[in-house]
Coordinates of C-alpha atoms in Angstrom, one line a residue:
X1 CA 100.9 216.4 104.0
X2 CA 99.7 217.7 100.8
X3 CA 101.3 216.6 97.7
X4 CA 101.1 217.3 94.0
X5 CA 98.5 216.0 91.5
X6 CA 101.9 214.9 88.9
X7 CA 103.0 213.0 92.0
X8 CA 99.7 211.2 93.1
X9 CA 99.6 210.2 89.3
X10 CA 102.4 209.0 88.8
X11 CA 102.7 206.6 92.3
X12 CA 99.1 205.8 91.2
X13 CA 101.0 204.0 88.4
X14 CA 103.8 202.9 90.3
X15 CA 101.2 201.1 92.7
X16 CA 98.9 199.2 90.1
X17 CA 101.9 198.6 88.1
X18 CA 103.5 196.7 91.1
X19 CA 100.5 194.8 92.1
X20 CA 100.2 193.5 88.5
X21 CA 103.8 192.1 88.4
X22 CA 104.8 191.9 92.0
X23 CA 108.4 192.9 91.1
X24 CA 109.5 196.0 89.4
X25 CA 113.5 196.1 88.6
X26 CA 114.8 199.8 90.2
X27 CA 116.0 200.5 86.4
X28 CA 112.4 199.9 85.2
X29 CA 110.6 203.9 84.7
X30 CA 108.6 203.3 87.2
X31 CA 111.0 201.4 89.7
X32 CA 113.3 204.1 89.0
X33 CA 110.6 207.1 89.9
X34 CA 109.8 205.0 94.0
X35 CA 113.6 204.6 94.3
X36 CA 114.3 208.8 93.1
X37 CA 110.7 210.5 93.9
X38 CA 110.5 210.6 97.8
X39 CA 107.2 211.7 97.2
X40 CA 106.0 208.8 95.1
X41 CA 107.5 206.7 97.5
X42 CA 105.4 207.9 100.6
X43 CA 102.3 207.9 98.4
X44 CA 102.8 204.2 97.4
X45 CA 103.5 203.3 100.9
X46 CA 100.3 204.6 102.1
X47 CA 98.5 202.9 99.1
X48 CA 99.8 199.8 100.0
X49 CA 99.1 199.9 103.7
X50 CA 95.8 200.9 103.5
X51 CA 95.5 197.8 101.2
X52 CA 97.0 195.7 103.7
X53 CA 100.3 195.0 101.1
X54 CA 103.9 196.1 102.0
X55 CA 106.4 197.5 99.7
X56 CA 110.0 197.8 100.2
X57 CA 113.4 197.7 98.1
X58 CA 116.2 195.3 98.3
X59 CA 118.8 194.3 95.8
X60 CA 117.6 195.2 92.3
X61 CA 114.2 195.3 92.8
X62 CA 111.0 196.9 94.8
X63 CA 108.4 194.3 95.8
X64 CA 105.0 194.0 96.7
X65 CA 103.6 191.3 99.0
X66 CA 100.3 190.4 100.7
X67 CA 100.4 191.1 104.5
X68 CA 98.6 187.7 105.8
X69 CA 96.7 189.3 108.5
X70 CA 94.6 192.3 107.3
X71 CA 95.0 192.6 103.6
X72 CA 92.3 192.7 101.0
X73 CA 94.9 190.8 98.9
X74 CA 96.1 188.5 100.9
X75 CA 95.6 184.7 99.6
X76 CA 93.4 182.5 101.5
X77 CA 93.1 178.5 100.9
X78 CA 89.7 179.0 99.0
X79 CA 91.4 181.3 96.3
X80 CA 94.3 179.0 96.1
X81 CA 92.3 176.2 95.4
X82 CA 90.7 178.1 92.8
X83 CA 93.7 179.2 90.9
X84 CA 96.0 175.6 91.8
X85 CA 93.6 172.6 91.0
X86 CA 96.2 170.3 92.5
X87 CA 95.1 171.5 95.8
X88 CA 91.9 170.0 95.9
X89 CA 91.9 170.0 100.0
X90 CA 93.3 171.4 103.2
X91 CA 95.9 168.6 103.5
X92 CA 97.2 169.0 99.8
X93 CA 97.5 172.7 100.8
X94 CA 99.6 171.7 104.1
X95 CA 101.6 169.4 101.8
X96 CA 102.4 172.4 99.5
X97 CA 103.5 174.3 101.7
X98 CA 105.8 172.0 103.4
X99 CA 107.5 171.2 99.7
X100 CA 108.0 174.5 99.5
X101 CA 109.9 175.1 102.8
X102 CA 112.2 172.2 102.0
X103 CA 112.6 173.6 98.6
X104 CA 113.3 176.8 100.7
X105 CA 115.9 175.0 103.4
X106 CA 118.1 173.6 100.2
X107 CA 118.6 177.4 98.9
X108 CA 118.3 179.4 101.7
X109 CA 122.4 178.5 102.4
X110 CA 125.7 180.0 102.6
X111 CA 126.5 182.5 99.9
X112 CA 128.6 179.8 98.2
X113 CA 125.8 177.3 98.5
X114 CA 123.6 180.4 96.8
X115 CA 125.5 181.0 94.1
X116 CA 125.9 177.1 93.4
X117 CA 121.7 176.5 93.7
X118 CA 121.6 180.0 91.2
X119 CA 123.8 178.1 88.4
X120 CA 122.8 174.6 88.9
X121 CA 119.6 174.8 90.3
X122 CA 118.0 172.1 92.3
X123 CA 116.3 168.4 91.0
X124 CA 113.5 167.6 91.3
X125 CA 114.5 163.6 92.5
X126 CA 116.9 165.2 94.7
X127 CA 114.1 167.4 96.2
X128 CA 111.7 164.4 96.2
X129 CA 113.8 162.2 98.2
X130 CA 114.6 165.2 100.7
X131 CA 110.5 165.4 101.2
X132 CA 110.3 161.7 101.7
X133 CA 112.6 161.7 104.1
X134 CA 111.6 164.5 105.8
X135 CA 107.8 163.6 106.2
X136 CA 108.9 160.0 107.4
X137 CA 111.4 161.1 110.1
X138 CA 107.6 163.6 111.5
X139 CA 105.7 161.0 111.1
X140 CA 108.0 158.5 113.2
X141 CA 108.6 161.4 116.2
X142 CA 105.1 162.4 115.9
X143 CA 104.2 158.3 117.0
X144 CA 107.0 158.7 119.8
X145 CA 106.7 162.0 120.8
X146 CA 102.8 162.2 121.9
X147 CA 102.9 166.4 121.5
X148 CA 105.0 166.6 118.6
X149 CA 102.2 167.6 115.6
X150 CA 100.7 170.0 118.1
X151 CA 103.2 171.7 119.4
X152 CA 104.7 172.5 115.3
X153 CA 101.2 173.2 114.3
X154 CA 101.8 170.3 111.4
X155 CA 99.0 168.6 110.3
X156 CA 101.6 165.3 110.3
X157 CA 99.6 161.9 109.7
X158 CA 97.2 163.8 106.7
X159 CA 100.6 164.6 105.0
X160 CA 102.1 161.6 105.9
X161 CA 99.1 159.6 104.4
X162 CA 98.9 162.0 101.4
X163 CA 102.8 161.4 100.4
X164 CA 103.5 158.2 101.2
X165 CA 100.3 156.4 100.3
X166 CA 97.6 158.8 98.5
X167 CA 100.7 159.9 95.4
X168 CA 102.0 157.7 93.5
X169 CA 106.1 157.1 92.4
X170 CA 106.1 159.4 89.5
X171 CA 105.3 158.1 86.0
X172 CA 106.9 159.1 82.7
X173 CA 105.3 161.4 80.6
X174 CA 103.1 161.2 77.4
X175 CA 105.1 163.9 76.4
X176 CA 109.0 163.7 75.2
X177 CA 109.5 166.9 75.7
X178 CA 109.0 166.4 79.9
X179 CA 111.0 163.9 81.9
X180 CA 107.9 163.2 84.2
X181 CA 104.2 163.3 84.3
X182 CA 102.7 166.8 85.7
X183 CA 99.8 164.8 87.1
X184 CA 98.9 166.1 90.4
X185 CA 98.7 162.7 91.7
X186 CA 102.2 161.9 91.4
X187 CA 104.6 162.8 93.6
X188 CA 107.0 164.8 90.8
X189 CA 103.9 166.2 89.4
X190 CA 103.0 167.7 92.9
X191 CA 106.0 168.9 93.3
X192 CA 105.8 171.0 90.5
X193 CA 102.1 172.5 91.1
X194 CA 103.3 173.0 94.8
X195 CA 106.1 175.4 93.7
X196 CA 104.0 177.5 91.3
X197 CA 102.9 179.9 93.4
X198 CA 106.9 180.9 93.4
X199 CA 106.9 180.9 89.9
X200 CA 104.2 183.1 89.1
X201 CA 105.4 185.4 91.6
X202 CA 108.2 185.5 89.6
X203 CA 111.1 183.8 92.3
X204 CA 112.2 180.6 90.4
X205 CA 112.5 179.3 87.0
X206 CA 111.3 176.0 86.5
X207 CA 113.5 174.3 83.9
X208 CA 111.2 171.1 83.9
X209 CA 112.7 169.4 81.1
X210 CA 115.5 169.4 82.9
X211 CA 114.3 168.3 85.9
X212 CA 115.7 171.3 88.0
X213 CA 114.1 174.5 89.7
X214 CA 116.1 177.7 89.9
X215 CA 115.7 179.8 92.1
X216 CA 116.1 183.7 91.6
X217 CA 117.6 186.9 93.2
X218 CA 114.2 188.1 93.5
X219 CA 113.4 185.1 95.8
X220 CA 116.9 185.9 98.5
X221 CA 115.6 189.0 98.3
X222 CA 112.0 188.4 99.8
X223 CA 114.0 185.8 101.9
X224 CA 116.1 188.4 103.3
X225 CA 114.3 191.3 103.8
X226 CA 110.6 189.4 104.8
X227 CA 111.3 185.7 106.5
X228 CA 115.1 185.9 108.6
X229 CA 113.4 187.7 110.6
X230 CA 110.4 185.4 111.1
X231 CA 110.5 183.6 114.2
X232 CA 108.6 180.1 112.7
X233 CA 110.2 180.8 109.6
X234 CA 113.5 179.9 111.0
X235 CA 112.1 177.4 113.9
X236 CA 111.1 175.3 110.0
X237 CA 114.0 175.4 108.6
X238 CA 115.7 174.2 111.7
X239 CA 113.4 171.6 112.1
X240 CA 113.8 170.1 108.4
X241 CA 117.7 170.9 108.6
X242 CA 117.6 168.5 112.0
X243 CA 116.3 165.8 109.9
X244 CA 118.8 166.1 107.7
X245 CA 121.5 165.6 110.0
X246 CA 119.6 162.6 111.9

């Protein structure tokens, strides 16, 4: 299909516009021309796939994310490590990761539950305690259950070790502006580098001086339309929600 130079243009500046923020609100110009221009629309589509990235709209907003597999964007632990100094190895990258699902499993509720984590937000001492107890209840089924790191693909005694041993309780900050230290070798302070990566993509708001994270209708949107339908997505969340109740 052949289509005009105005519309190659003009999803030319749809594309590079949505891999500089990531998220373009449908009444921005340019989320408004994808949502009305069928044309622009196809031709951003194509961009992105030969890119490796996938766009789509949901809610109030069009999005563009990496596709892990074959994209020439897609973030790999070595660039991670480079932009997050926090994660200095592998295991601190495991240990993100898992803060991040847990972060994910307190959200990722009931609409009433939603709209109560979108007013209030969610501490950071609340989260921390959540973590601790989840990483202790692995580590004690991964010392009973001889399979049980392998078979979850969870690197469980280096994130055990990290938490519980390698970070410190968190200390108070120099600062009286913050509530806690942002040193990476704190617990608190991990937290918070761990959850960046959501914040620069625009999901959450992290109200540090208050101790909370917030997450955003951006982020139930990715969660909706990208990870429900991921089968270890939601094998994670049950996992971490069985701890809970244990």
């Amino acid at each position: 299909m052949s289509y005009s130079n105005e519309n190659i243009q003009k999803a030319s500046q749809v594309f590079f516009y949505l891999l500089k923020s990531k998220i373009v609100p449908i009444n921005d110009t340019l989320g408004n021309e994808y949502i009305e221009n069928l044309e622009v629309r196809e031709i951003v589509k194509t961009m992105a796939d030969e890119a490796g990235l996938l766009v789509f709209h949901t809610g109030g907003n069009v999005h563009l994310v990496s596709n892990p597999d074959n994209s020439i964007f897609a973030t790999s632990y070595t660039h991670m490590k480079e932009k997050y100094k926090g994660l200095k190895k592998k295991k601190y990258f495991y240990l993100a990761n898992i803060i991040i699902c847990v972060f994910l499993s307190e959200i990722d509720k009931e609409k009433f539950i939603r709209i109560r984590a979108e007013e209030d937000g969610i501490s950071y001492y609340k989260l921390e305690d959540i973590i601790t107890k989840t990483i202790e209840s692995w580590e004690k089924r991964n010392d009973e259950e001889e399979n049980f790191s392998k078979d979850w693909a969870l690197a469980i005694d280096d994130i055990y070790t990290l938490w519980t041993v390698e970070l410190s309780h968190s200390k108070p900050s120099n600062s009286e502006e913050l509530p806690f230290s942002k040193s990476t070798d704190t617990r608190l302070g991990f937290i918070h580098e761990a959850l960046k990566p959501l914040k620069d993509e625009g999901l959450i708001i992290d109200m540090m001086k208050e101790s909370r994270i917030i997450p955003k209708d951006e982020l139930y949107e990715r969660l909706n339309y990208l990870y429900h339908s991921q089968e270890r997505y939601e094998e994670i969340m049950g996992l971490i929600e069985d701890t809970k109740e244990g």
